[in-house]
Tab-separated table of C-alpha atoms in Angstrom:
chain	number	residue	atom	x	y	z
A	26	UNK	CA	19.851	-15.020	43.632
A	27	UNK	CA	21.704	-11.550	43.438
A	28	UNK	CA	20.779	-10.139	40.226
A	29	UNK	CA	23.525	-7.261	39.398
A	30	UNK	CA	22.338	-3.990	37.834
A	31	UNK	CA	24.590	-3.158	34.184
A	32	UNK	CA	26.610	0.032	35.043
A	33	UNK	CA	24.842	3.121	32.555
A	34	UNK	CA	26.409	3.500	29.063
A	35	UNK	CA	27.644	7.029	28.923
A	36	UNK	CA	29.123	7.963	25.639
A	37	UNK	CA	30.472	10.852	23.000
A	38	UNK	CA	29.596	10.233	19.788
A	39	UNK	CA	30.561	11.828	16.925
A	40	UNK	CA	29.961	12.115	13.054
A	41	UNK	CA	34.183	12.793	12.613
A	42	UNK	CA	36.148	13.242	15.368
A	43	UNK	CA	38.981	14.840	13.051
A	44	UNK	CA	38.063	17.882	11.542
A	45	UNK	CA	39.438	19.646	8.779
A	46	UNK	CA	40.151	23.844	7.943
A	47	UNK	CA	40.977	24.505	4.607
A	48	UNK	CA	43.754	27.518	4.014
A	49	UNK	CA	45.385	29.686	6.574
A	50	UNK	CA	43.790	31.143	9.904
A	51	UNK	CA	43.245	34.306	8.164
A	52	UNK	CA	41.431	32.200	5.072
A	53	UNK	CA	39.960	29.350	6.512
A	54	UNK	CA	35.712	29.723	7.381
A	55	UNK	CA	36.437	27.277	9.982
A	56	UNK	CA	35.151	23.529	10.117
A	57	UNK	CA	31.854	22.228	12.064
A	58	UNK	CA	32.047	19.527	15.029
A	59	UNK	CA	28.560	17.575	15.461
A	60	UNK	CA	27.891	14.756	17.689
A	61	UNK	CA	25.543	13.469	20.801
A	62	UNK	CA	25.967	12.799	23.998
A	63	UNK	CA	24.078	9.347	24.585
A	64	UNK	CA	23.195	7.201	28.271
A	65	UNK	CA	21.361	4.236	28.662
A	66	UNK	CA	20.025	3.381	32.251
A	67	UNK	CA	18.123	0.420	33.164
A	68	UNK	CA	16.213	1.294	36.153
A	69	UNK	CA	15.125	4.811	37.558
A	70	UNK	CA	18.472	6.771	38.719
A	71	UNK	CA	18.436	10.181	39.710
A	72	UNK	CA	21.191	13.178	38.553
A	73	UNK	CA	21.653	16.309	40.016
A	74	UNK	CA	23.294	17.982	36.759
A	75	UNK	CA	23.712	16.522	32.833
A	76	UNK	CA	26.742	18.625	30.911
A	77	UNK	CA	29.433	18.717	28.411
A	78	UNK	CA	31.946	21.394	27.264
A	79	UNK	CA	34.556	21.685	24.613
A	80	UNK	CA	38.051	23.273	25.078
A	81	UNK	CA	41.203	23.945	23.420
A	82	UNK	CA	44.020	23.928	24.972
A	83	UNK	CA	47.562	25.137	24.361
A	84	UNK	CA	50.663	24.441	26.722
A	85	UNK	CA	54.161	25.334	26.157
A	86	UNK	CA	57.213	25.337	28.382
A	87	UNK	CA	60.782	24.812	28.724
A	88	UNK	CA	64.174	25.675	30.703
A	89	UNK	CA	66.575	28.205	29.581
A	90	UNK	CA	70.145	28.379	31.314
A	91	UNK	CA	71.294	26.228	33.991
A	92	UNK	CA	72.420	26.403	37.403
A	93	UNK	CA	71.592	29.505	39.398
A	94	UNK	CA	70.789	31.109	36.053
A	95	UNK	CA	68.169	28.517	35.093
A	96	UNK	CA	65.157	30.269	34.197
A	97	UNK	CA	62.023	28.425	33.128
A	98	UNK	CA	59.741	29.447	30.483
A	99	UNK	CA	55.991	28.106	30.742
A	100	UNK	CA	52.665	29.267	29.227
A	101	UNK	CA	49.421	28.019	29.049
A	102	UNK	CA	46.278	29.278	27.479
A	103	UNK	CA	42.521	28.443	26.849
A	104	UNK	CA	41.835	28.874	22.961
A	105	UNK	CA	38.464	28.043	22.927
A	106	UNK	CA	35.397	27.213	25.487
A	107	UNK	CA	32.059	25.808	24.970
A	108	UNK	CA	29.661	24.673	27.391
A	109	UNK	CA	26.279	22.662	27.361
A	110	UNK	CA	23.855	21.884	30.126
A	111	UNK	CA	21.539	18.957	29.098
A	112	UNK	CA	20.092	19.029	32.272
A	113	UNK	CA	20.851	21.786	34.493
A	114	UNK	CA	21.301	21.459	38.172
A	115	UNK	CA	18.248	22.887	40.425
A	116	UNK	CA	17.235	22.157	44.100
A	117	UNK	CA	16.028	18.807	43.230
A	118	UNK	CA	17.212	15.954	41.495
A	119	UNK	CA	16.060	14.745	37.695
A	120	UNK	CA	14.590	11.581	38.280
A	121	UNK	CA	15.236	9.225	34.967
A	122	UNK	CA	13.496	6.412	33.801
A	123	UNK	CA	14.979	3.688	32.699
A	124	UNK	CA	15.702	3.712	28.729
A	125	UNK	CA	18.129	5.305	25.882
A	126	UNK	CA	18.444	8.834	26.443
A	127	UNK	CA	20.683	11.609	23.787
A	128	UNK	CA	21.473	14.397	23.595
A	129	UNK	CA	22.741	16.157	20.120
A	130	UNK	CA	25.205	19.409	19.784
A	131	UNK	CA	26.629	21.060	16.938
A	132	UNK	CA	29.143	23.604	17.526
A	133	UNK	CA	31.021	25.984	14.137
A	134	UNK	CA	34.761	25.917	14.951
A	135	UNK	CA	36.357	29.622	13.984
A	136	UNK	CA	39.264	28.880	11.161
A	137	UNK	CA	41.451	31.164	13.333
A	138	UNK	CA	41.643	28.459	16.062
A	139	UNK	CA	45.849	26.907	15.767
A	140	UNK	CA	45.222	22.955	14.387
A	141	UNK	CA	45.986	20.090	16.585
A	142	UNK	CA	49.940	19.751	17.745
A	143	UNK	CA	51.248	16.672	19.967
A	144	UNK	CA	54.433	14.880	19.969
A	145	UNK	CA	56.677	17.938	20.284
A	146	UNK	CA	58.915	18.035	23.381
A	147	UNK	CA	58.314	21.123	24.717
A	148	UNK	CA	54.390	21.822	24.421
A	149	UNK	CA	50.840	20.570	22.316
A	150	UNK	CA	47.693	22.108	21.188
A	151	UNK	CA	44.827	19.666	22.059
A	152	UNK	CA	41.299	19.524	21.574
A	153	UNK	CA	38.682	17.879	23.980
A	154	UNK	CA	35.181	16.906	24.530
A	155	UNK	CA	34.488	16.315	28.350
A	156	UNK	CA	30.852	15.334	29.893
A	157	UNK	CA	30.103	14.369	33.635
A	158	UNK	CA	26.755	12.892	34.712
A	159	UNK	CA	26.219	14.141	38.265
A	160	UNK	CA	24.777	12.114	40.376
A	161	UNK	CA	23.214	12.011	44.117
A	162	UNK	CA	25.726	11.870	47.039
A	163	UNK	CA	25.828	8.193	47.323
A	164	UNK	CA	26.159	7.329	43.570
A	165	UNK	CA	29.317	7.560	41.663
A	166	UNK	CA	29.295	10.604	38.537
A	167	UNK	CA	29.450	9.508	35.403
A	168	UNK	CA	32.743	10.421	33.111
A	169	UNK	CA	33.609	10.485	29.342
A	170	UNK	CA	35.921	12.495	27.425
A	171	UNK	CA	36.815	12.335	23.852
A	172	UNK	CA	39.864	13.624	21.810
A	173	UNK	CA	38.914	16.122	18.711
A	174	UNK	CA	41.918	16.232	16.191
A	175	UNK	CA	41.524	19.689	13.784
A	176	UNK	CA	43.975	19.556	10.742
A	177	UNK	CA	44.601	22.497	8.266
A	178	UNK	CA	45.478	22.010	4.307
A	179	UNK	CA	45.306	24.416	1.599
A	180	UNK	CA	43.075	25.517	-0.438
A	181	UNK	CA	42.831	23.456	-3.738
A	182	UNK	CA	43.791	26.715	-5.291
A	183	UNK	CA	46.548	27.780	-3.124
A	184	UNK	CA	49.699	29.019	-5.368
A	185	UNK	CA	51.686	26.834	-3.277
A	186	UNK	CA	50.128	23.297	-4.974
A	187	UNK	CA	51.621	24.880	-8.729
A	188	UNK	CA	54.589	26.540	-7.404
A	189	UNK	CA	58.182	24.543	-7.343
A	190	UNK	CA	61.097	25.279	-5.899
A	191	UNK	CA	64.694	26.174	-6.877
A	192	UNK	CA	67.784	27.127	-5.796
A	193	UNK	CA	70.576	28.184	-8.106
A	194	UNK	CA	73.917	30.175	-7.880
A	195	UNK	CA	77.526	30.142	-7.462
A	196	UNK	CA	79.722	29.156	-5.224
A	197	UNK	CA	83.421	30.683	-4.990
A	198	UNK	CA	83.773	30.797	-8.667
A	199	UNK	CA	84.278	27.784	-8.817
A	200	UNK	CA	80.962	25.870	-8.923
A	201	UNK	CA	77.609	26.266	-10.613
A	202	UNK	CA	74.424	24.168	-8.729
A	203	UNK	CA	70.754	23.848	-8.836
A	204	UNK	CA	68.694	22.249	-6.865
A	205	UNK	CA	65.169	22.239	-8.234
A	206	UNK	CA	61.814	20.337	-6.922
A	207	UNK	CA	58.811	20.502	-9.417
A	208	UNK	CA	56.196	20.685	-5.920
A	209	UNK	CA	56.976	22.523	-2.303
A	210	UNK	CA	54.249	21.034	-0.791
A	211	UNK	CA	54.160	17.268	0.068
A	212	UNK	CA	52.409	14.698	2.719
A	213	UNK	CA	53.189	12.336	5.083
A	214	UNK	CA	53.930	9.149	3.284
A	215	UNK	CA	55.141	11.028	0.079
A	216	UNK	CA	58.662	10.581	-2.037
A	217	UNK	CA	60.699	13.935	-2.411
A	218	UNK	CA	61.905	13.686	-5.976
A	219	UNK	CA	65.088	16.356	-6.252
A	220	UNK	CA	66.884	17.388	-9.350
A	221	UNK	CA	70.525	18.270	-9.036
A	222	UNK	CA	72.409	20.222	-11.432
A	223	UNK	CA	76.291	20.997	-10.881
A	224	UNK	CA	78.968	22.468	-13.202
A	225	UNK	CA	82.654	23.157	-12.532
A	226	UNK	CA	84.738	25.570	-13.972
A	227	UNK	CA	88.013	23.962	-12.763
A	228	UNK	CA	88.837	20.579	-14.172
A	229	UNK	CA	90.803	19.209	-11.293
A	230	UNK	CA	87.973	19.583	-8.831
A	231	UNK	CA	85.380	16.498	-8.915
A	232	UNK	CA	82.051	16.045	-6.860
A	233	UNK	CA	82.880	13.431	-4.322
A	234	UNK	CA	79.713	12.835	-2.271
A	235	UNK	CA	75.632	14.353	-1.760
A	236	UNK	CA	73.926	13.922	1.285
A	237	UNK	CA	70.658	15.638	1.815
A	238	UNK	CA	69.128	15.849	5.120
A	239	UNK	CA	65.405	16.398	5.486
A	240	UNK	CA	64.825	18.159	9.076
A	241	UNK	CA	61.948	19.342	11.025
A	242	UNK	CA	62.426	23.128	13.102
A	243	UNK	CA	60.099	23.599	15.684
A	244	UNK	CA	59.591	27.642	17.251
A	245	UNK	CA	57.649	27.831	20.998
A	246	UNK	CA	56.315	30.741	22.130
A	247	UNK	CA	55.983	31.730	25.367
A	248	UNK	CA	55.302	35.678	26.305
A	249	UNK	CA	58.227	37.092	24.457
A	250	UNK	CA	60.520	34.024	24.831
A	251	UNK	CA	61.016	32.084	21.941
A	252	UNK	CA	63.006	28.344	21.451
A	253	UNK	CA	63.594	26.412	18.515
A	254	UNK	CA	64.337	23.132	18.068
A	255	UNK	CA	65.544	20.865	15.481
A	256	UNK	CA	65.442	17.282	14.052
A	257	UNK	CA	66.403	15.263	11.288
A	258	UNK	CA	64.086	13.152	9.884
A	259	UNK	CA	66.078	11.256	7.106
A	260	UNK	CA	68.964	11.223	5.186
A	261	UNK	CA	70.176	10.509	1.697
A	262	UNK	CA	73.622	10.075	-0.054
A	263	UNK	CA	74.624	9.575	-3.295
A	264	UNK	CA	78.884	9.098	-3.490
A	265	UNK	CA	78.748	7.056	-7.329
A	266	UNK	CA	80.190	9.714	-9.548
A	267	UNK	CA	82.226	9.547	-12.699
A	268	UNK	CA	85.551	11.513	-11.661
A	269	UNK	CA	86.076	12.251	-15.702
A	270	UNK	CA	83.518	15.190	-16.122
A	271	UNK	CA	83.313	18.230	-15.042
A	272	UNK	CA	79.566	18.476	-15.154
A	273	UNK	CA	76.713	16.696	-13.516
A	274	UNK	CA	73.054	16.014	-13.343
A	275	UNK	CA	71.462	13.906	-10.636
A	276	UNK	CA	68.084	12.896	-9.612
A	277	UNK	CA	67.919	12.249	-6.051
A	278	UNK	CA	64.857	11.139	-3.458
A	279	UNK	CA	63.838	10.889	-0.170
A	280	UNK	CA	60.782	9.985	1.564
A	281	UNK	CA	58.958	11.353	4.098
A	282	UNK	CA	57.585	8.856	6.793
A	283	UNK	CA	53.953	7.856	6.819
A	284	UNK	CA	53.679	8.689	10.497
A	285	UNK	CA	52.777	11.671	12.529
A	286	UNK	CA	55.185	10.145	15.319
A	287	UNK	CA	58.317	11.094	13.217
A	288	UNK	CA	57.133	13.959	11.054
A	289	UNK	CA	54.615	16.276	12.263
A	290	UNK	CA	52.506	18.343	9.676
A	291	UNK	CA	53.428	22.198	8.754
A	292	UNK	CA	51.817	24.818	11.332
A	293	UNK	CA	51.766	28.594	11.729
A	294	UNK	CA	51.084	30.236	14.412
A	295	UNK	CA	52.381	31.863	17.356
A	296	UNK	CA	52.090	29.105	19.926
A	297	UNK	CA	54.236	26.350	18.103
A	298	UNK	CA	55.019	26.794	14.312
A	299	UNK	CA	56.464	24.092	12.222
A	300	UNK	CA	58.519	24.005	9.315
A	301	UNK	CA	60.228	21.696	7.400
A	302	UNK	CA	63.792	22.014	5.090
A	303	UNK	CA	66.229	19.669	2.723
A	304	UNK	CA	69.571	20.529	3.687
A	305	UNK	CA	72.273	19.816	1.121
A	306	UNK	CA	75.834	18.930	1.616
A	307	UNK	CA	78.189	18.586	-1.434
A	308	UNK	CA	81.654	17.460	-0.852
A	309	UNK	CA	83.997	18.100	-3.688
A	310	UNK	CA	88.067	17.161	-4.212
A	311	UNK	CA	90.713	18.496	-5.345
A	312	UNK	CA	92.545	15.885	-7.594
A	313	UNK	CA	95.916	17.983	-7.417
A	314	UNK	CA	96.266	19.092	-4.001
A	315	UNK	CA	94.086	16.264	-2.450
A	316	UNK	CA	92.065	18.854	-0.686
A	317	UNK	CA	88.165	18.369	0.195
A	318	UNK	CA	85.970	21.449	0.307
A	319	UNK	CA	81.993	21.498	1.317
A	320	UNK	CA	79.184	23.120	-0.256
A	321	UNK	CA	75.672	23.802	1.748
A	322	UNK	CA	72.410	24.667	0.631
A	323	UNK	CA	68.707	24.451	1.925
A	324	UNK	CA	65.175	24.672	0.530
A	325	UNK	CA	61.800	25.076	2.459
A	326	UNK	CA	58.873	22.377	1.767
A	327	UNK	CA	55.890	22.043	3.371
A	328	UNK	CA	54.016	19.226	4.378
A	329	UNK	CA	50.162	19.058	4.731
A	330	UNK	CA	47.433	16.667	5.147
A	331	UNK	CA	45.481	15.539	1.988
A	332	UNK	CA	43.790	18.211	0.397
A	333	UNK	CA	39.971	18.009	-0.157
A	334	UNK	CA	37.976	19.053	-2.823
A	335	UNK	CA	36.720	22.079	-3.436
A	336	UNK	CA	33.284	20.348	-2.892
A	337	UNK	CA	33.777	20.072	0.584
A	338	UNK	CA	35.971	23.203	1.847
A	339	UNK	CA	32.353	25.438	2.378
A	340	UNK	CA	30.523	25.163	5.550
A	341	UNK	CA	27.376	23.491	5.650
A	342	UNK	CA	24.241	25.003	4.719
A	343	UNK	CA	21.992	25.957	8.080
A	344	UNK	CA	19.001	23.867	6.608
A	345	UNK	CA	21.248	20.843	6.133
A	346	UNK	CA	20.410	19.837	10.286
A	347	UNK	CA	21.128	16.462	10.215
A	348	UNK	CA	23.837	13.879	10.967
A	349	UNK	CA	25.281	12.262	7.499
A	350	UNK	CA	23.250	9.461	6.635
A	351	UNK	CA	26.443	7.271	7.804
A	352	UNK	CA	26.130	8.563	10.849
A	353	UNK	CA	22.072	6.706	11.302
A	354	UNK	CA	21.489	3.404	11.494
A	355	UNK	CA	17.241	3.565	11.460
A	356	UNK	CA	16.372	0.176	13.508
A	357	UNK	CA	12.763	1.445	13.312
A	358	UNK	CA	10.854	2.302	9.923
A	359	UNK	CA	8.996	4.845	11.017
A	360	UNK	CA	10.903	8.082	10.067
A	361	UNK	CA	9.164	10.275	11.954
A	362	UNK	CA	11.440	9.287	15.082
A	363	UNK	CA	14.849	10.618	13.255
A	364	UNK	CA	16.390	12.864	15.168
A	365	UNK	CA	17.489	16.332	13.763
A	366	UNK	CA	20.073	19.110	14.562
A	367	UNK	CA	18.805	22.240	15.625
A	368	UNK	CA	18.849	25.064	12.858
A	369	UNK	CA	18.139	27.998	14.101
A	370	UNK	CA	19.404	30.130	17.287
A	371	UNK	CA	15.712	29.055	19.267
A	372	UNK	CA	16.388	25.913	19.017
A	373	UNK	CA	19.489	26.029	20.250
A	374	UNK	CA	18.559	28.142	23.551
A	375	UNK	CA	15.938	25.393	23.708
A	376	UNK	CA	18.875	22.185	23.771
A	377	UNK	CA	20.230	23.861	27.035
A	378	UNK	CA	16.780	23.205	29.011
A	379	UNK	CA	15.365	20.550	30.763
A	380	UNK	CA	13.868	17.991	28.036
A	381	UNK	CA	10.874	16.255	27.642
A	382	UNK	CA	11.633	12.397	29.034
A	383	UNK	CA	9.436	11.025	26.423
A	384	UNK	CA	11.274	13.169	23.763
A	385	UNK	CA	14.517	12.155	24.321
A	386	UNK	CA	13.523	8.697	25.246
A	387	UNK	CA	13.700	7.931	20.972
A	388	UNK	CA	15.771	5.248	18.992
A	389	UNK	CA	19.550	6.140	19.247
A	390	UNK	CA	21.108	6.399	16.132
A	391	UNK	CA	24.685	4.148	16.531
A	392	UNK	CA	27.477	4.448	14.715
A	393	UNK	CA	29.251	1.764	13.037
A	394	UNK	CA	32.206	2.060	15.322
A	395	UNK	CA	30.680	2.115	18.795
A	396	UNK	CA	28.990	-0.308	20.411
A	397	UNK	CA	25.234	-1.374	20.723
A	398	UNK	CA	23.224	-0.007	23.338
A	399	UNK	CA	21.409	-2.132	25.504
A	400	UNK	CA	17.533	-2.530	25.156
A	401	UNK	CA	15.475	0.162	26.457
A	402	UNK	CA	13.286	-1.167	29.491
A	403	UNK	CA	9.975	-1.331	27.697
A	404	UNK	CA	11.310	-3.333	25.304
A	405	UNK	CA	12.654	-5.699	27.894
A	406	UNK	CA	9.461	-6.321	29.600
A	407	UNK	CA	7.606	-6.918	26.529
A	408	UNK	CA	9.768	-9.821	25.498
A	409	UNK	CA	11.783	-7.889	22.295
């Protein structure tokens, strides 16, 4: 009988592969990513090299012109780089014996770094943990990637969460508006509650219609070249007004989808910024002359992930070195085997070297959402 040998489990795990940095890139203390790298072999297997980076990545680029005039506009930069060598490649081979092996990193994220951007047309900012498992000539490497997402909201004290918006004035002499929203800043999945205010000081002429349009502008950079583009995300009309006054008052709303596919979160910075507007349209007529004129306004929102408390906007504390106890799941009692994140800048020279078999050959903590690892091998061949 052929007995066939279970391919090696290599996985990134991590305690929260979306990571959050709270106020702008000039306030934020940046946001910390923490995870393992975990295998599990079943019988002895050699590797040449064990290793794992980090990168950010930004890539814009689009055509200007057309014809013989076409000129295309493409840029592409590393943000950030960070590399690990769990074991690091020498003349000879690491020879592995079979069990659970893993291998824990913790890396502080600058708040400077742009937040994550896909689903525009013309470019992203993306995040990514790679690791390959090198193996002998003959043997296939080992590959695993895994997406980080970083977010940015404001701080819980930002002036922006108290401030509202308005909009008043006059247009021709002949019309007094307001537009007025009690909040600028909103989130996916959130109702846009406007007030409308209008006055005329001739009686002949009579609102006829309102449409607001809520549209997304996007700005790419690349070099000096700059390109905006623009969207509209929803509309809403109101055309139900009394044509005997000469005054009205109007409370109007539109909501903002609960997707990042069709409304993508406010960013600045000088790869892709993203900003967000309610256009208005009012279309009034003249009752005499039966003549239609148009008024236009706009007002800037901005729309954010959920803020966090205050609790949580601080980086960690340097003698807080372990995973969240979510993050564990102790199949042994004895607590002596939990594993711990370095804390100081020895120990973290000391993750790059070669380690100890028996040391890393410990339980492996799982988390709920990935799978169980297979037994290690002395537990196999002592019947657990």
């Amino acid at each position: 009988m052929v007995h066939l040998t279970p391919s090696p489990l290599f996985q990134i795990r991590l305690e929260n592969d979306s990571l959050t940095m709270h106020g702008s890139q000039s306030e934020s203390v940046g946001c910390v990513l923490r995870g393992q790298l975990v295998l599990a072999i079943t019988e002895p297997t050699k590797f040449k090299e064990i290793k794992l980076s980090f990168q950010g990545k930004s890539k814009v680029g689009w055509v200007d012109g057309g014809g013989i005039g076409q000129c295309y506009n493409n840029e592409e930069k590393i943000l950030y780089q960070q590399d690990w060598k769990f074991l690091p490649a020498s003349k000879q081979y690491h020879l592995l014996k079979p069990d659970n092996y893993h291998w824990e990193f913790e890396l502080i994220l600058p708040g400077t770094l742009p937040e994550t951007i896909e689903g525009c047309q013309h470019g992203s900012v993306k995040y990514t943990l790679k690791a390959v498992a090198e193996r002998h000539t003959f043997a296939l490497n080992l590959h695993t990637h895994r997406k980080v997402t970083l977010v940015r909201s404001l701080l819980s004290g930002s002036l922006e969460y108290s401030q509202g918006a308005i909009l008043a004035n006059n247009w021709n002499n002949k019309i007094d508006y307001e537009f007025s929203l009690d909040s600028k800043v909103f989130s996916l999945g959130d109702k846009i509650p406007i007030r409308i205010k209008l006055r005329s000081s001739e009686k002949d002429l009579k609102v006829q219609e309102i449409i607001c349009v809520f549209k997304e502008y996007i700005t790419y950079t690349a070099g000096v070249n700059h390109k905006t583009d623009s969207k509209v995300i929803k509309i809403a009309s109101e055309n139900n007004f009394s044509r005997d006054v000469n005054s009205w008052y109007h409370l109007m709303e539109i909501s903002i989808p609960n997707d990042s596919i069709y409304c993508l979160y406010d960013s600045q910075n000088d790869i892709i910024c993203v900003k967000h507007r309610l256009k208005f349209y009012i279309t009034f007529v003249d009752k005499v002359h039966s003549q239609r004129c148009e008024l236009s306004a706009a007002l800037s929102i901005m729309v954010t992930p959920d803020s966090y408390s205050s609790d949580n906007m601080n980086l960690p504390a340097y003698d807080e070195n372990h995973l969240s106890k979510t993050y564990f799941e102790d199949a042994l009692s004895d607590h002596s085997t939990t594993c711990h994140f370095v804390n100081s800048l020895y120990d973290v020279e000391e993750m790059n070297k070669l380690p100890s078999y028996r040391s890393i050959a410990s339980l492996i903590p799982v988390p709920l959402t990935d799978s169980l690892l297979p037994p290690t091998y002395d537990a196999t061949i002592n019947g657990h």
